[in-house]
Amino acid sequence: KAGVTQTPRYLIKTRGQQVTLSCSPISGHRSVSWYQQTPGQGLQFLFEYFSETQRNKGNFPGRFSGRQFSNSRSEMNVSTLELGDSALYLCASSLTSGRAREQFFGPGTRLTVL
Amino acid sequence: DAKTTQPNSMESNEEEPVHLPCNHSTISGTDYIHWYRQLPSQGPEYVIHGLTSNVNNRMASLAIAEDRKSSTLILHRATLRDAAVYYCILRDPMNYGGSQGNLIFGKGTKLSVKP
């Protein structure tokens, strides 16, 4: 069974631009969560989608948004990029939503904002 | 989510057992103890989880104290591939639906394995 895939793997943008990252979950998984990882803040939860509905949202500004499609694939968008948005963005999928389920992580998208 | 405390770093020799401790003195009765690890340049991966009884799987063993205020992840024979940051996370399975369906990561323990 194929794992979680994320595209692109690396991305370089400049301040003020916007970016869209994509995540394809493991086949059959309906829950997709997004995390941001930086050296200073570590791994922080962005949001979770289940059956095309946003279930939970972390403490990030409205510039960060996401969506999930009927095939469970998910995208996250960051508008008006800032230098501080440089990070590794990780997507994780699981069979169901809820706090007990195991999450499977993708390799991440490394975003650099210049 | 309840707070966990882990040492910042640990060292081990290859092919020796490793015991990674985690303190969670404010754990509630329904919190599961989860362990994830993150190898360099990769996303985190699930290792093991348990509630009260000790658990074993192909990757590791989880020993849970009788009062559940601490736990230990045991790697029986460390390999170079086990060098990673190990995260101990508490998650309450009773909060389904619109509650916190996410993992709250702390700083974790960076494990170094010497050949």
mmCIF file of C-alpha atoms in Angstrom:
data_model
loop_
_atom_site.group_PDB
_atom_site.id
_atom_site.type_symbol
_atom_site.label_atom_id
_atom_site.label_comp_id
_atom_site.label_asym_id
_atom_site.label_seq_id
_atom_site.Cartn_x
_atom_site.Cartn_y
_atom_site.Cartn_z
ATOM 1 C CA LYS A 1 0.000 0.000 0.000
ATOM 2 C CA ALA A 2 1.440 3.370 -1.016
ATOM 3 C CA GLY A 3 2.202 5.820 1.776
ATOM 4 C CA VAL A 4 1.247 9.448 2.149
ATOM 5 C CA THR A 5 2.602 11.528 -0.701
ATOM 6 C CA GLN A 6 3.210 15.253 -0.699
ATOM 7 C CA THR A 7 3.975 17.527 -3.602
ATOM 8 C CA PRO A 8 6.091 19.385 -4.250
ATOM 9 C CA ARG A 9 8.899 18.235 -1.993
ATOM 10 C CA TYR A 10 10.749 21.537 -2.151
ATOM 11 C CA LEU A 11 9.523 25.033 -2.916
ATOM 12 C CA ILE A 12 11.084 28.472 -2.935
ATOM 13 C CA LYS A 13 8.884 31.550 -2.867
ATOM 14 C CA THR A 14 9.306 35.241 -2.135
ATOM 15 C CA ARG A 15 7.546 37.332 0.454
ATOM 16 C CA GLY A 16 4.026 38.337 -0.485
ATOM 17 C CA GLN A 17 3.438 35.407 -2.809
ATOM 18 C CA GLN A 18 1.031 32.590 -2.115
ATOM 19 C CA VAL A 19 1.635 28.863 -2.215
ATOM 20 C CA THR A 20 -0.451 25.692 -2.471
ATOM 21 C CA LEU A 21 0.777 22.377 -1.126
ATOM 22 C CA SER A 22 -0.803 19.038 -1.926
ATOM 23 C CA CYS A 23 -1.228 15.853 0.072
ATOM 24 C CA SER A 24 -2.502 12.464 -1.077
ATOM 25 C CA PRO A 25 -3.424 10.233 1.877
ATOM 26 C CA ILE A 26 -3.106 6.479 2.073
ATOM 27 C CA SER A 27 -5.868 4.812 0.100
ATOM 28 C CA GLY A 28 -8.959 4.446 2.281
ATOM 29 C CA HIS A 29 -7.883 7.056 4.813
ATOM 30 C CA ARG A 30 -10.439 9.820 5.242
ATOM 31 C CA SER A 31 -8.722 12.064 7.765
ATOM 32 C CA VAL A 32 -5.901 14.406 6.794
ATOM 33 C CA SER A 33 -4.015 16.642 9.215
ATOM 34 C CA TRP A 34 -1.416 19.282 8.475
ATOM 35 C CA TYR A 35 1.520 20.270 10.686
ATOM 36 C CA GLN A 36 4.220 22.925 10.464
ATOM 37 C CA GLN A 37 7.712 22.107 11.702
ATOM 38 C CA THR A 38 10.323 24.779 12.408
ATOM 39 C CA PRO A 39 13.553 24.593 14.430
ATOM 40 C CA GLY A 40 12.229 27.097 16.935
ATOM 41 C CA GLN A 41 8.623 25.949 17.457
ATOM 42 C CA GLY A 42 8.922 22.282 16.656
ATOM 43 C CA LEU A 43 5.902 20.451 15.259
ATOM 44 C CA GLN A 44 2.683 22.453 15.440
ATOM 45 C CA PHE A 45 -0.793 21.413 14.363
ATOM 46 C CA LEU A 46 -2.374 23.481 11.585
ATOM 47 C CA PHE A 47 -5.727 21.832 10.809
ATOM 48 C CA GLU A 48 -7.509 18.552 10.273
ATOM 49 C CA TYR A 49 -9.999 17.556 7.601
ATOM 50 C CA PHE A 50 -12.352 14.601 7.634
ATOM 51 C CA SER A 51 -14.823 13.861 4.853
ATOM 52 C CA GLU A 52 -14.206 17.273 3.267
ATOM 53 C CA THR A 53 -14.982 19.132 6.512
ATOM 54 C CA GLN A 54 -12.493 20.978 8.657
ATOM 55 C CA ARG A 55 -12.696 19.311 12.067
ATOM 56 C CA ASN A 56 -10.038 21.146 14.026
ATOM 57 C CA LYS A 57 -7.804 24.156 13.579
ATOM 58 C CA GLY A 58 -4.598 25.133 15.316
ATOM 59 C CA ASN A 59 -3.497 28.583 16.369
ATOM 60 C CA PHE A 60 -2.382 29.959 13.020
ATOM 61 C CA PRO A 61 -3.451 33.159 11.206
ATOM 62 C CA GLY A 62 -6.132 33.169 8.553
ATOM 63 C CA ARG A 63 -3.453 33.271 5.847
ATOM 64 C CA PHE A 64 -3.242 29.521 6.339
ATOM 65 C CA SER A 65 -6.155 27.642 4.858
ATOM 66 C CA GLY A 66 -6.902 24.229 3.538
ATOM 67 C CA ARG A 67 -9.461 22.029 1.913
ATOM 68 C CA GLN A 68 -10.173 18.384 1.268
ATOM 69 C CA PHE A 69 -11.632 16.863 -1.851
ATOM 70 C CA SER A 70 -14.088 13.999 -2.224
ATOM 71 C CA ASN A 71 -11.213 11.577 -2.897
ATOM 72 C CA SER A 72 -9.673 12.637 0.471
ATOM 73 C CA ARG A 73 -6.775 14.446 -1.164
ATOM 74 C CA SER A 74 -6.027 17.691 0.614
ATOM 75 C CA GLU A 75 -4.429 20.998 -0.192
ATOM 76 C CA MET A 76 -3.212 23.746 2.069
ATOM 77 C CA ASN A 77 -2.717 27.305 0.970
ATOM 78 C CA VAL A 78 -0.644 30.060 2.492
ATOM 79 C CA SER A 79 -1.276 33.567 1.216
ATOM 80 C CA THR A 80 0.889 36.665 1.571
ATOM 81 C CA LEU A 81 3.937 34.659 2.527
ATOM 82 C CA GLU A 82 6.214 35.900 5.282
ATOM 83 C CA LEU A 83 9.810 34.942 6.023
ATOM 84 C CA GLY A 84 8.625 33.147 9.147
ATOM 85 C CA ASP A 85 6.537 30.772 7.047
ATOM 86 C CA SER A 86 9.711 28.993 5.980
ATOM 87 C CA ALA A 87 9.240 25.519 7.376
ATOM 88 C CA LEU A 88 8.682 21.858 6.707
ATOM 89 C CA TYR A 89 4.969 21.267 6.142
ATOM 90 C CA LEU A 90 3.863 17.757 7.012
ATOM 91 C CA CYS A 91 0.679 16.009 6.107
ATOM 92 C CA ALA A 92 -0.631 13.004 8.036
ATOM 93 C CA SER A 93 -3.501 10.688 7.235
ATOM 94 C CA SER A 94 -5.530 8.248 9.280
ATOM 95 C CA LEU A 95 -8.502 5.969 8.795
ATOM 96 C CA THR A 96 -10.795 8.017 11.000
ATOM 97 C CA SER A 97 -10.871 11.266 12.843
ATOM 98 C CA GLY A 98 -10.486 11.334 16.601
ATOM 99 C CA ARG A 99 -7.708 11.362 19.123
ATOM 100 C CA ALA A 100 -6.978 7.668 19.356
ATOM 101 C CA ARG A 101 -6.081 6.857 15.807
ATOM 102 C CA GLU A 102 -2.581 6.280 14.493
ATOM 103 C CA GLN A 103 -1.402 8.889 12.028
ATOM 104 C CA PHE A 104 0.795 8.188 9.018
ATOM 105 C CA PHE A 105 3.008 11.054 7.943
ATOM 106 C CA GLY A 106 4.273 12.026 4.525
ATOM 107 C CA PRO A 107 7.839 13.186 3.855
ATOM 108 C CA GLY A 108 6.834 16.839 3.952
ATOM 109 C CA THR A 109 7.209 19.866 1.710
ATOM 110 C CA ARG A 110 10.162 22.104 2.495
ATOM 111 C CA LEU A 111 9.060 25.709 1.902
ATOM 112 C CA THR A 112 11.650 28.466 1.790
ATOM 113 C CA VAL A 113 10.457 32.076 1.714
ATOM 114 C CA LEU A 114 13.009 34.635 0.530
ATOM 115 C CA ASP B 1 -3.658 17.212 26.238
ATOM 116 C CA ALA B 2 -1.669 16.372 29.356
ATOM 117 C CA LYS B 3 1.975 17.389 29.428
ATOM 118 C CA THR B 4 4.876 14.964 29.008
ATOM 119 C CA THR B 5 8.502 15.395 30.055
ATOM 120 C CA GLN B 6 11.376 13.719 28.239
ATOM 121 C CA PRO B 7 15.159 14.098 28.392
ATOM 122 C CA ASN B 8 16.505 16.279 25.613
ATOM 123 C CA SER B 9 19.002 13.697 24.393
ATOM 124 C CA MET B 10 20.314 10.203 24.984
ATOM 125 C CA GLU B 11 23.145 8.119 23.600
ATOM 126 C CA SER B 12 23.313 4.423 22.968
ATOM 127 C CA ASN B 13 25.709 1.908 21.496
ATOM 128 C CA GLU B 14 24.691 -0.130 18.501
ATOM 129 C CA GLU B 15 23.098 -3.513 19.302
ATOM 130 C CA GLU B 16 22.491 -2.563 22.931
ATOM 131 C CA PRO B 17 19.038 -1.995 24.461
ATOM 132 C CA VAL B 18 17.777 1.554 24.860
ATOM 133 C CA HIS B 19 15.291 2.745 27.459
ATOM 134 C CA LEU B 20 13.665 6.083 26.660
ATOM 135 C CA PRO B 21 11.764 7.529 29.647
ATOM 136 C CA CYS B 22 8.706 9.748 29.646
ATOM 137 C CA ASN B 23 7.041 11.352 32.654
ATOM 138 C CA HIS B 24 3.365 12.225 32.514
ATOM 139 C CA SER B 25 2.288 12.859 36.071
ATOM 140 C CA THR B 26 -0.977 14.623 35.065
ATOM 141 C CA ILE B 27 -2.202 11.779 32.880
ATOM 142 C CA SER B 28 -5.944 11.141 33.049
ATOM 143 C CA GLY B 29 -7.571 7.748 33.263
ATOM 144 C CA THR B 30 -8.528 7.707 29.577
ATOM 145 C CA ASP B 31 -5.282 9.056 28.080
ATOM 146 C CA TYR B 32 -3.432 6.688 25.788
ATOM 147 C CA ILE B 33 0.355 6.927 25.671
ATOM 148 C CA HIS B 34 1.631 7.226 22.104
ATOM 149 C CA TRP B 35 5.195 7.211 20.828
ATOM 150 C CA TYR B 36 6.287 8.568 17.473
ATOM 151 C CA ARG B 37 9.763 9.024 16.120
ATOM 152 C CA GLN B 38 11.209 11.236 13.437
ATOM 153 C CA LEU B 39 14.265 10.138 11.531
ATOM 154 C CA PRO B 40 16.433 12.826 9.940
ATOM 155 C CA SER B 41 14.814 14.406 6.892
ATOM 156 C CA GLN B 42 11.618 12.372 7.270
ATOM 157 C CA GLY B 43 8.158 12.844 8.657
ATOM 158 C CA PRO B 44 7.302 11.347 12.057
ATOM 159 C CA GLU B 45 6.354 7.681 12.166
ATOM 160 C CA TYR B 46 4.195 5.825 14.642
ATOM 161 C CA VAL B 47 6.086 3.513 16.988
ATOM 162 C CA ILE B 48 3.698 2.150 19.595
ATOM 163 C CA HIS B 49 0.891 3.070 21.962
ATOM 164 C CA GLY B 50 -0.712 1.687 25.101
ATOM 165 C CA LEU B 51 -3.128 2.413 27.921
ATOM 166 C CA THR B 52 -2.288 0.376 31.016
ATOM 167 C CA SER B 53 -0.618 -2.884 30.096
ATOM 168 C CA ASN B 54 2.835 -3.244 28.616
ATOM 169 C CA VAL B 55 2.769 -3.500 24.842
ATOM 170 C CA ASN B 56 5.077 -5.117 22.318
ATOM 171 C CA ASN B 57 5.304 -4.801 18.559
ATOM 172 C CA ARG B 58 7.916 -5.413 15.917
ATOM 173 C CA MET B 59 9.541 -2.044 16.504
ATOM 174 C CA ALA B 60 9.628 -1.680 20.275
ATOM 175 C CA SER B 61 8.122 -2.385 23.673
ATOM 176 C CA LEU B 62 6.257 0.043 25.875
ATOM 177 C CA ALA B 63 6.488 -0.380 29.641
ATOM 178 C CA ILE B 64 3.872 1.581 31.587
ATOM 179 C CA ALA B 65 4.237 2.223 35.298
ATOM 180 C CA GLU B 66 1.512 0.852 37.532
ATOM 181 C CA ASP B 67 0.352 4.377 38.469
ATOM 182 C CA ARG B 68 0.641 5.409 34.779
ATOM 183 C CA LYS B 69 2.577 8.531 35.697
ATOM 184 C CA SER B 70 5.536 7.410 33.629
ATOM 185 C CA SER B 71 6.382 5.075 30.780
ATOM 186 C CA THR B 72 9.455 3.762 29.005
ATOM 187 C CA LEU B 73 9.951 3.009 25.352
ATOM 188 C CA ILE B 74 12.329 0.090 24.931
ATOM 189 C CA LEU B 75 14.327 -0.577 21.796
ATOM 190 C CA HIS B 76 15.709 -4.061 22.348
ATOM 191 C CA ARG B 77 18.735 -3.780 20.059
ATOM 192 C CA ALA B 78 19.521 -0.305 18.818
ATOM 193 C CA THR B 79 20.674 0.047 15.246
ATOM 194 C CA LEU B 80 22.097 3.074 13.486
ATOM 195 C CA ARG B 81 18.720 3.437 11.803
ATOM 196 C CA ASP B 82 17.101 4.039 15.205
ATOM 197 C CA ALA B 83 18.865 7.400 15.557
ATOM 198 C CA ALA B 84 15.942 9.800 15.646
ATOM 199 C CA VAL B 85 13.918 12.164 17.792
ATOM 200 C CA TYR B 86 11.416 10.206 19.882
ATOM 201 C CA TYR B 87 8.178 11.862 20.963
ATOM 202 C CA CYS B 88 5.976 10.726 23.832
ATOM 203 C CA ILE B 89 2.400 11.995 23.424
ATOM 204 C CA LEU B 90 -0.745 11.580 25.512
ATOM 205 C CA ARG B 91 -4.065 11.341 23.641
ATOM 206 C CA ASP B 92 -7.551 10.920 25.015
ATOM 207 C CA PRO B 93 -9.649 8.646 22.767
ATOM 208 C CA MET B 94 -12.882 9.753 24.421
ATOM 209 C CA ASN B 95 -12.786 13.159 22.741
ATOM 210 C CA TYR B 96 -14.079 12.213 19.332
ATOM 211 C CA GLY B 97 -15.804 14.386 16.815
ATOM 212 C CA GLY B 98 -14.997 18.046 16.853
ATOM 213 C CA SER B 99 -12.506 17.951 19.697
ATOM 214 C CA GLN B 100 -8.745 17.913 19.419
ATOM 215 C CA GLY B 101 -8.043 15.290 16.765
ATOM 216 C CA ASN B 102 -4.418 16.233 16.478
ATOM 217 C CA LEU B 103 -1.084 15.244 17.959
ATOM 218 C CA ILE B 104 0.566 17.752 20.291
ATOM 219 C CA PHE B 105 4.300 17.241 20.012
ATOM 220 C CA GLY B 106 6.777 18.309 22.684
ATOM 221 C CA LYS B 107 10.503 18.611 22.086
ATOM 222 C CA GLY B 108 11.129 14.875 22.275
ATOM 223 C CA THR B 109 14.355 12.980 23.001
ATOM 224 C CA LYS B 110 17.099 12.967 20.400
ATOM 225 C CA LEU B 111 18.614 9.498 20.388
ATOM 226 C CA SER B 112 22.137 9.065 19.050
ATOM 227 C CA VAL B 113 23.432 5.575 18.288
ATOM 228 C CA LYS B 114 27.145 4.947 18.201
ATOM 229 C CA PRO B 115 28.593 2.128 16.082
#
